CSV table of C-alpha atoms in Angstrom, one decimal:
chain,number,residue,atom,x,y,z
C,9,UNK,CA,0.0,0.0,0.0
C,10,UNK,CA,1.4,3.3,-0.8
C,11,UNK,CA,0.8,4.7,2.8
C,12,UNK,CA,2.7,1.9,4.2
C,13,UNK,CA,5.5,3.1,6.3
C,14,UNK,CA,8.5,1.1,5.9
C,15,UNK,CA,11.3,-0.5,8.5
C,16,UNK,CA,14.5,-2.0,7.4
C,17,UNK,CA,15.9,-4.7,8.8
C,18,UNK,CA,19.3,-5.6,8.2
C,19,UNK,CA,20.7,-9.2,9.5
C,20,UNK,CA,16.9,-10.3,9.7
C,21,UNK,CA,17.8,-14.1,9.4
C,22,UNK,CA,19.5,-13.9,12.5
C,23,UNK,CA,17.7,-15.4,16.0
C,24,UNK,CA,17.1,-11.6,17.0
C,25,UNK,CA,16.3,-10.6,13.5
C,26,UNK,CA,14.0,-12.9,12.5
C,27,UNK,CA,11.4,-12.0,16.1
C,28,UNK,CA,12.4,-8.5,15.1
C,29,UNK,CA,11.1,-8.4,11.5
C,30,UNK,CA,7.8,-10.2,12.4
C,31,UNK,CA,6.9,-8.2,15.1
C,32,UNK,CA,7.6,-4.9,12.7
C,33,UNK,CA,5.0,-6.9,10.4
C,34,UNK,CA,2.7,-6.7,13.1
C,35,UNK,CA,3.0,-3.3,13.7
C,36,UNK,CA,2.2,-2.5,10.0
C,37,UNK,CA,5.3,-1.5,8.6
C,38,UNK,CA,6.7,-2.7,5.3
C,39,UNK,CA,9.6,-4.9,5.6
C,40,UNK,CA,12.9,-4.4,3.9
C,41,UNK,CA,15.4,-7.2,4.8
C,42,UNK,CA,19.2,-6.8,3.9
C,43,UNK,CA,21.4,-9.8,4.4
C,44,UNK,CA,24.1,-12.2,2.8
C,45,UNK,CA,21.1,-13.6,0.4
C,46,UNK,CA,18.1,-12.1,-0.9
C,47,UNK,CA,16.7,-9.3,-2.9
C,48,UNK,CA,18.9,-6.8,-1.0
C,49,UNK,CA,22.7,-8.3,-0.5
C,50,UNK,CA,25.6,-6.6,1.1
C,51,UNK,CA,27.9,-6.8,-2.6
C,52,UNK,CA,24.9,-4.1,-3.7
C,53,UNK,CA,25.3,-0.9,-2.7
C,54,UNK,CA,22.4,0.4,-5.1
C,55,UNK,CA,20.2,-1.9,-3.1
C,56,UNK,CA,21.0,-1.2,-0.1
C,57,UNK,CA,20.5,2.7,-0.7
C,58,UNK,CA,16.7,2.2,-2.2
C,59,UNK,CA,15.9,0.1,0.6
C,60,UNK,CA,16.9,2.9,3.2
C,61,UNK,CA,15.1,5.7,1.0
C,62,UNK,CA,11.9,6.7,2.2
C,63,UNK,CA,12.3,4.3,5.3
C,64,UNK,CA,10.9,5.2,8.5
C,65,UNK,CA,13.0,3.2,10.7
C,66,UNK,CA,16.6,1.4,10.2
C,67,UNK,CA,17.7,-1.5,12.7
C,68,UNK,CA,20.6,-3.5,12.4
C,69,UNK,CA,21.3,-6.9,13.5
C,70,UNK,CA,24.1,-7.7,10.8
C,71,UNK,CA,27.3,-9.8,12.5
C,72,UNK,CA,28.8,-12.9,12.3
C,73,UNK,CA,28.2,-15.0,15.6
C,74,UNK,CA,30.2,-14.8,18.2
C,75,UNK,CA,29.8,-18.5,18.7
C,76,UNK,CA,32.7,-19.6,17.3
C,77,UNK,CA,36.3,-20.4,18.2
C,78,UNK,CA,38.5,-17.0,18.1
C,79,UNK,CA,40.8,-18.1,15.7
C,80,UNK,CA,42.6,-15.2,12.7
C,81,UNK,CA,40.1,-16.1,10.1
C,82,UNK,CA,37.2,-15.7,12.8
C,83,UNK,CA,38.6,-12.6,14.9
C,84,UNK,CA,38.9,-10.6,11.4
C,85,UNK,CA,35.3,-11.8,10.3
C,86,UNK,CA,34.1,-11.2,13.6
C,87,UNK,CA,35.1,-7.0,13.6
C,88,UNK,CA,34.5,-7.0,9.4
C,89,UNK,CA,31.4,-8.1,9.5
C,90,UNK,CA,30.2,-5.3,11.8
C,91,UNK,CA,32.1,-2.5,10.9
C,92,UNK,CA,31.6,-2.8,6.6
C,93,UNK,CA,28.1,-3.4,7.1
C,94,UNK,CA,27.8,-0.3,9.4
C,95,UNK,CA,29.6,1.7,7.0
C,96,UNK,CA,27.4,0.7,4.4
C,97,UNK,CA,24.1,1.4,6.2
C,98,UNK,CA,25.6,4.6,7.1
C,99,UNK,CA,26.7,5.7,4.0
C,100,UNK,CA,23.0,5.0,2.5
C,101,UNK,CA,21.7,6.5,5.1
C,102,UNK,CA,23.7,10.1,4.4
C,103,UNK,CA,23.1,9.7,0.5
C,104,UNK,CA,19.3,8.9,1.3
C,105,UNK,CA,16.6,12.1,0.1
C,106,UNK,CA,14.3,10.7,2.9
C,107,UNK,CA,16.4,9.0,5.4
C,108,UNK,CA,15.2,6.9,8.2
C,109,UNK,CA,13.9,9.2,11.2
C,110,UNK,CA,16.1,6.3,13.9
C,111,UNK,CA,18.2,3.9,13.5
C,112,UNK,CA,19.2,1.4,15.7
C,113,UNK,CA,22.3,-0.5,15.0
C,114,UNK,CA,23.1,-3.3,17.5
C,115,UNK,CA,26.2,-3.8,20.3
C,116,UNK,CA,27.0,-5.2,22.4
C,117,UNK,CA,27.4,-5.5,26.7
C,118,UNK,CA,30.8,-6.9,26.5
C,119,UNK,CA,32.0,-3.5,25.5
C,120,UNK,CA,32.4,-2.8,29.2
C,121,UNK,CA,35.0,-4.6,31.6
C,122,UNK,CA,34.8,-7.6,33.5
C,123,UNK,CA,33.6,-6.8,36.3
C,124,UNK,CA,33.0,-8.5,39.8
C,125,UNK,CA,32.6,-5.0,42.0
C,126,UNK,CA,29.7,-2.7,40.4
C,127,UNK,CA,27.4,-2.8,38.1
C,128,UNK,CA,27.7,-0.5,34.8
C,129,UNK,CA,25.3,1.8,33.2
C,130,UNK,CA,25.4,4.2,30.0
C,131,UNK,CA,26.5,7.0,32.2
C,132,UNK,CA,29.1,5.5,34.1
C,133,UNK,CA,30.6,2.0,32.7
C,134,UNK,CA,34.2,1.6,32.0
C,135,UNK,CA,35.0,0.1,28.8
C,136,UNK,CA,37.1,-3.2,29.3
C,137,UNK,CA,40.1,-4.2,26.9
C,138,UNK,CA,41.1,-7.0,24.4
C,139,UNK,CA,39.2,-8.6,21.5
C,140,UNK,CA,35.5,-8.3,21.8
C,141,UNK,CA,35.7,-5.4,23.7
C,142,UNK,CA,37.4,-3.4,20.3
C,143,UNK,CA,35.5,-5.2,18.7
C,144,UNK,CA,32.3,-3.2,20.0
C,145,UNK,CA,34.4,0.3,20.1
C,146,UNK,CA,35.4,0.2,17.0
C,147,UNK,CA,31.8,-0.9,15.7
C,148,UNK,CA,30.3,1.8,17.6
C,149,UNK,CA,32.8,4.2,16.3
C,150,UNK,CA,31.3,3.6,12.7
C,151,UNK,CA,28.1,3.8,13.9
C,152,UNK,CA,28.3,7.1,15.3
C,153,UNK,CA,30.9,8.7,13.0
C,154,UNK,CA,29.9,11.8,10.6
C,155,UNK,CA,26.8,13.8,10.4
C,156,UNK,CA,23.7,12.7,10.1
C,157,UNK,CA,21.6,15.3,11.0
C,158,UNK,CA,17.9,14.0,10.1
C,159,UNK,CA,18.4,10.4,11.7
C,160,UNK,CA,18.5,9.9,15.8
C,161,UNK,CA,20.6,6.9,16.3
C,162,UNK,CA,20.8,4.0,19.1
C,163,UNK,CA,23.6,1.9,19.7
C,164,UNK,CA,22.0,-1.3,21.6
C,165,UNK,CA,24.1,-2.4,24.0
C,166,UNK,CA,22.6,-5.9,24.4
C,167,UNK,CA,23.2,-8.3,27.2
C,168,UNK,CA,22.8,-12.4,26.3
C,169,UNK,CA,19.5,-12.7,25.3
C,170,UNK,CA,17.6,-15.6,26.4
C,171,UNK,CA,15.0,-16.7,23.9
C,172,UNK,CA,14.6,-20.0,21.2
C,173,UNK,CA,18.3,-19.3,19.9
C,174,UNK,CA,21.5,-21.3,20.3
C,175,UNK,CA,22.6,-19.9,23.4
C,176,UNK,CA,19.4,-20.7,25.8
C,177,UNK,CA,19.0,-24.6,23.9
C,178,UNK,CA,23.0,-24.9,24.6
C,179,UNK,CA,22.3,-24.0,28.5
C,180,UNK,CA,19.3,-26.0,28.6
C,181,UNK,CA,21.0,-28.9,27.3
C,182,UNK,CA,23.8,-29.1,29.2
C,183,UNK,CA,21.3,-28.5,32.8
C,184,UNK,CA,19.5,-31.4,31.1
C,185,UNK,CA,22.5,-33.5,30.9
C,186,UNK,CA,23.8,-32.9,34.8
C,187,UNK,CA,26.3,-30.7,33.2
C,188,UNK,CA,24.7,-27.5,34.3
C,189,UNK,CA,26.9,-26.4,37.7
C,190,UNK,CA,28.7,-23.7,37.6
C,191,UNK,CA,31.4,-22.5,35.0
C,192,UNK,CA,34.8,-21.5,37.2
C,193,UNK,CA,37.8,-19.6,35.8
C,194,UNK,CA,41.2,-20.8,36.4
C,195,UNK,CA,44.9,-20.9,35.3
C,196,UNK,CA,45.3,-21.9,31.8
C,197,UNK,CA,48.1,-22.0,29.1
C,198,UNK,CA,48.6,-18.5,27.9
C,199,UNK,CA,47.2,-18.3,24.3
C,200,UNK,CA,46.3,-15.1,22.1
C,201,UNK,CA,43.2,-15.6,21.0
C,202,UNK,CA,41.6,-12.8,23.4
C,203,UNK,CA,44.3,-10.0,22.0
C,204,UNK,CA,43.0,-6.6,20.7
C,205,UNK,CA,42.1,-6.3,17.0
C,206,UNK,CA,41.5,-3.2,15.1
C,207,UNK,CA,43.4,-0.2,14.0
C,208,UNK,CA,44.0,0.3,18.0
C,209,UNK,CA,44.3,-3.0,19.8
C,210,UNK,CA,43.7,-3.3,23.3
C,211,UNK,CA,44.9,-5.6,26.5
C,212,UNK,CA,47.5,-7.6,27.4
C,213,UNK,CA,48.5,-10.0,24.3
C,214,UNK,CA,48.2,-13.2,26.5
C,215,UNK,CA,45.4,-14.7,28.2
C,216,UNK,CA,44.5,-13.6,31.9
C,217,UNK,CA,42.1,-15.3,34.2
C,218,UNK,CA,40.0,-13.9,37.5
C,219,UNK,CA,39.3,-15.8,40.5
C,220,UNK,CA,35.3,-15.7,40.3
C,221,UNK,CA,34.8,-19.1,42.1
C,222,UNK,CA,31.4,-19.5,39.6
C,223,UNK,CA,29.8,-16.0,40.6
C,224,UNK,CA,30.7,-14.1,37.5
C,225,UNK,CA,27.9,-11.7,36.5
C,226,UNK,CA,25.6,-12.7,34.0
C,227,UNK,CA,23.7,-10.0,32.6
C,228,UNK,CA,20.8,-11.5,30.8
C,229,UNK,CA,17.8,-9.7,28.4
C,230,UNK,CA,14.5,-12.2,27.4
C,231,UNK,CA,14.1,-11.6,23.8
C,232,UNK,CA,10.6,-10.1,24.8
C,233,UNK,CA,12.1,-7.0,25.5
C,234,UNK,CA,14.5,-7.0,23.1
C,235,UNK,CA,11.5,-6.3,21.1
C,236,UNK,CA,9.7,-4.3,23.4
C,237,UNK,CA,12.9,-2.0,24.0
C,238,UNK,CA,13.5,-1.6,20.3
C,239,UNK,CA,9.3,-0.4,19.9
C,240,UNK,CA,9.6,1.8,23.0
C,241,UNK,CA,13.3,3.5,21.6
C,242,UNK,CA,11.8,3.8,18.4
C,243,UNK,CA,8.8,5.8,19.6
C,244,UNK,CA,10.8,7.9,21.9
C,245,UNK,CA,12.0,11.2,20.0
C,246,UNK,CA,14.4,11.6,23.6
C,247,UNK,CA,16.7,8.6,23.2
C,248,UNK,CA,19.6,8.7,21.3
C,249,UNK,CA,23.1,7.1,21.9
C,250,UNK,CA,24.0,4.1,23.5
C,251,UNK,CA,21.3,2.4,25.4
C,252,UNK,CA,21.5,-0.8,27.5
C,253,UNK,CA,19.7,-3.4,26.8
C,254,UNK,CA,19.6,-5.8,30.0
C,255,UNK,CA,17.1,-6.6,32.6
C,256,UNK,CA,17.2,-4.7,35.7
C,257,UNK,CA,18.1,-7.8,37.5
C,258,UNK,CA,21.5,-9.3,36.6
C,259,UNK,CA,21.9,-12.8,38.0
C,260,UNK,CA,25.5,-14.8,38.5
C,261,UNK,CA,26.8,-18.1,36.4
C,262,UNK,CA,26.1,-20.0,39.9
C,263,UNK,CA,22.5,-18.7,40.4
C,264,UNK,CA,21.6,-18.7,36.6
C,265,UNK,CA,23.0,-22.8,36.3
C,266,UNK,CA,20.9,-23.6,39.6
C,267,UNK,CA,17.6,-22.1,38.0
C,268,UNK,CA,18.0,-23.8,34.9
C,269,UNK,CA,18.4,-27.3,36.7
C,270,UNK,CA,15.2,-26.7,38.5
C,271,UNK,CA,13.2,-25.3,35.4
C,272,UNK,CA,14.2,-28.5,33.6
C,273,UNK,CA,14.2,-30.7,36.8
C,274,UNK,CA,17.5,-31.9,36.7
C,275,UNK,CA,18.8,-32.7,40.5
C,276,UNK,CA,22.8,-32.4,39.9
C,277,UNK,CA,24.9,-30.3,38.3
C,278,UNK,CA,28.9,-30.7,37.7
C,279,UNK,CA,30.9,-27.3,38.2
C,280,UNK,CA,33.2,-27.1,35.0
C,281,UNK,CA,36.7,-25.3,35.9
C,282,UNK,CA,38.3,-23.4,33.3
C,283,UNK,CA,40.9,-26.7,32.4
C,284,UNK,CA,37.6,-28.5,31.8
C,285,UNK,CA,36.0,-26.0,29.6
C,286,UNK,CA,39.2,-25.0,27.4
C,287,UNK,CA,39.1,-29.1,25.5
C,288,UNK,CA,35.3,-29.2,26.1
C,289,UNK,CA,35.1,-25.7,23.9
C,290,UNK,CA,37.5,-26.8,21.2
C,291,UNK,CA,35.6,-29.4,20.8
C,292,UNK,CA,32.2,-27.6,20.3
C,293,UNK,CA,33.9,-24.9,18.5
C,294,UNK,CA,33.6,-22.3,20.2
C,295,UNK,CA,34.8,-20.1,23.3
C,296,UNK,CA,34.8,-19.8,27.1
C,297,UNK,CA,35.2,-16.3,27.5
C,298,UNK,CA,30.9,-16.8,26.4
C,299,UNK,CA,30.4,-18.2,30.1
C,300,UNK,CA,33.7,-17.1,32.5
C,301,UNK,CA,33.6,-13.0,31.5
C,302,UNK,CA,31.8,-11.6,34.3
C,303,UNK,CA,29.5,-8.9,32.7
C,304,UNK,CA,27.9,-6.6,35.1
C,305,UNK,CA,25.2,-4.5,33.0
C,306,UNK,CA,22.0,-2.6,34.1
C,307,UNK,CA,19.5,-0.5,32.2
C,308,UNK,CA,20.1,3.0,32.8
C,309,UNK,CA,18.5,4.7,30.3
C,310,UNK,CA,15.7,2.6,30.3
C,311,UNK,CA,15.2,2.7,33.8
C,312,UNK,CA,15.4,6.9,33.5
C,313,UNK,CA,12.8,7.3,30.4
C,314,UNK,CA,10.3,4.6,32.3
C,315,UNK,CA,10.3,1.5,30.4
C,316,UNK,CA,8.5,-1.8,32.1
C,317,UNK,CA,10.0,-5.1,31.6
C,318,UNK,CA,7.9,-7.9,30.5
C,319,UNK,CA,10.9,-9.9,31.9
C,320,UNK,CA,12.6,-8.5,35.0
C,321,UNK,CA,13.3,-11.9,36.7
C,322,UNK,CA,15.8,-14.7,35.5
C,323,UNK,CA,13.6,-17.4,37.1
C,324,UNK,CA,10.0,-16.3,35.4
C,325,UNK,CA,12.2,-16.0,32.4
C,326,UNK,CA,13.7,-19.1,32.3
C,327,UNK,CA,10.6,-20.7,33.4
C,328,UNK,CA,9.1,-19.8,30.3
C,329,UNK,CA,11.3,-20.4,27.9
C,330,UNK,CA,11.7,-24.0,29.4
C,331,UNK,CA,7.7,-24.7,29.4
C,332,UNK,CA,7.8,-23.7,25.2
C-alpha cells in the first residue's frame, strides 16, 4: 500500500532478527530485509541505498556469531562483518533524500570490563580491553561517525539474550545432561586468542584469568524486551546514543545454572573449571570467554525514560522459555 510506512531490517535471518522483523509486520510496517542472500545483499550498494530511502525506521542486527572459536580467520570476520556493514548502512543512510527518522544498530554489553565490584550503566561503565571489547568500540565508532543530522541513532548495547536461539538450547542442554553447575575460571596455558584487533588494539597479548569461584555476573535480556525496548526507543523522540539493553536484575553463572536445573528438573549439576572448559570448547567450536567474563550490565537509560520489563526476573524468564 502506498501509505505503508516502511522499517528496514538488516541481519533479519538472524535469532534476534527474524522475532524483530515479524513483530515490525505486526506493527504495519513494510519490511525491507538486507542480508548475505536475498533481494537486498551486502555486494549491492544500489540496493542497499533504495531500501533505506523513504524508510521510517533502520535497525541492524548484521554480524557474524560470536559463537565460534576465536581463531585469525574468525577474529577478522568477527570486527569486518560489523564495521563494513555499518559503513554501508551509514553511507546509505547520508546519501538517502528521505532518510530513516532512527536507526538502531546493534552492540553489544561486553564493551564494558569484567567486572565482579559494580554494576555498569550508560553513564558511568568503563569500557574493558582486548578482542570483543574493540570489537564493540570500533563498531560503535562507525556507527556514530559523521553527520547525520535527520536520523537519531541508538547503539543497543545488548546483554545475552535468552529466547529459542542457540545460546538458551545450549544451557538448557547441558542442565538437562547434569552438566549445568557452575562455570569456574582458572589458570590456563597462555594463548592469544583474546588479544586486541583493530586499527588500536587493546589488553595484554596473552590470556588472563580472575578468580570468580562461579559468581561471574551474568547479565541476561528475554528476547521479549528486546522487542519491546526496540518499539519503545523507536517511539521515543528523547533517546539517542547508546542504550543498555539488559534486565534490571543481573543474576550470576552460579545462580543462573541452579535455576535452569530446576526449570528442567535436573537434580545435579557438575561445576566445569576453566581446564575443563578449554578441551570441552575446542571441541564444540567455540569459546569460554561466552560463560567465565563476568559482565555486570544494568538499564540505565531505560530505567530513567520509564520502560516496564515484561521480563525483570531470570527465574519467570527461564521458566518460560523452558515450558515452550
Amino acid at each position: 500500500m502506498p501509505n505503508t510506512p516502511a522499517a528496514v531490517v538488516a541481519g533479519a535471518s538472524g535469532f534476534v532478527g527474524t522475532a524483530l522483523a515479524r513483530a515490525l509486520v505486526d506493527d504495519g510496517y513494510a519490511v525491507r530485509r538486507i542480508g548475505r542472500i536475498g533481494e537486498t545483499t551486502w555486494d549491492d550498494p544500489a540496493a542497499i541505498a533504495r531500501a533505506v530511502d523513504g524508510a521510517s525506521v533502520l535497525v541492524n542486527m548484521a554480524g557474524k556469531s560470536v559463537n565460534c572459536r576465536y581463531t585469525d580467520a574468525n577474529r577478522n570476520e568477527i570486527l569486518r562483518s560489523r564495521v563494513d556493514t555499518t559503513r554501508a548502512l551509514r553511507e546509505a543512510v547520508r546519501t538517502a533524500d528521505a532518510p530513516p527518522a532512527v536507526w538502531l544498530n546493534a552492540s553489544t554489553a561486553t564493551i564494558y570490563r569484567h567486572s565482579m565490584d559494580r554494576p555498569h550503566t550508560e553513564t558511568d561503565g568503563e569500557l574493558g580491553e582486548g578482542f570483543s571489547v574493540d570489537v564493540a568500540r570500533n563498531w560503535e565508532q562507525e556507527f556514530f561517525a559523521g553527520d547525520l543530522p535527520h536520523t537519531r541513532r541508538v547503539a543497543l548495547r545488548m546483554a545475552i539474550v535468552l529466547g529459542a536461539g542457540p545460546a538458551t538450547r545450549s544451557l538448557v542442554t547441558l542442565a538437562r545432561l547434569g552438566l549445568g553447575g557452575p562455570q569456574i575460571d582458572s589458570p590456563w596455558f597462555p594463548h592469544t586468542r583474546y588479544r586486541g584487533i583493530g586499527p588500536s588494539p587493546t589488553g595484554p597479548d596473552r590470556l588472563e584469568w580472575h578468580r570468580t569461584r562461579g559468581r561471574q555476573k551474568f547479565s541476561w535480556i528475554h528476547l521479549d524486551d528486546v522487542i519491546g525496548a526496540i518499539r519503545f526507543i523507536r517511539d521515543r523522540d528523547d533517546i539517542a546514543g547508546p542504550v543498555n539493553l539488559a534486565s534490571p536484575n543481573p543474576s550470576d553463572n552460579q545462580t543462573l545454572m541452579q535455576t535452569l536445573r530446576s526449570s528442567v528438573g535436573a537434580p545435579i549439576g557438575l561445576p566445569a573449571w576453566r581446564w575443563m572448559l578449554e578441551p570441552a570448547m575446542w571441541v564444540l567450536r567455540t569459546e569460554p570467554e561466552l560463560v567465565l567474563k563476568s559482565r555486570w550490565v544494568v538499564p540505565g537509560t531505560l530505567a530513567e525514560v520509564g520502560y516496564t520489563f515484561v521480563h525483570p526476573d531470570l527465574s519467570a524468564a527461564i521458566t518460560s522459555l523452558t515450558a515452550r
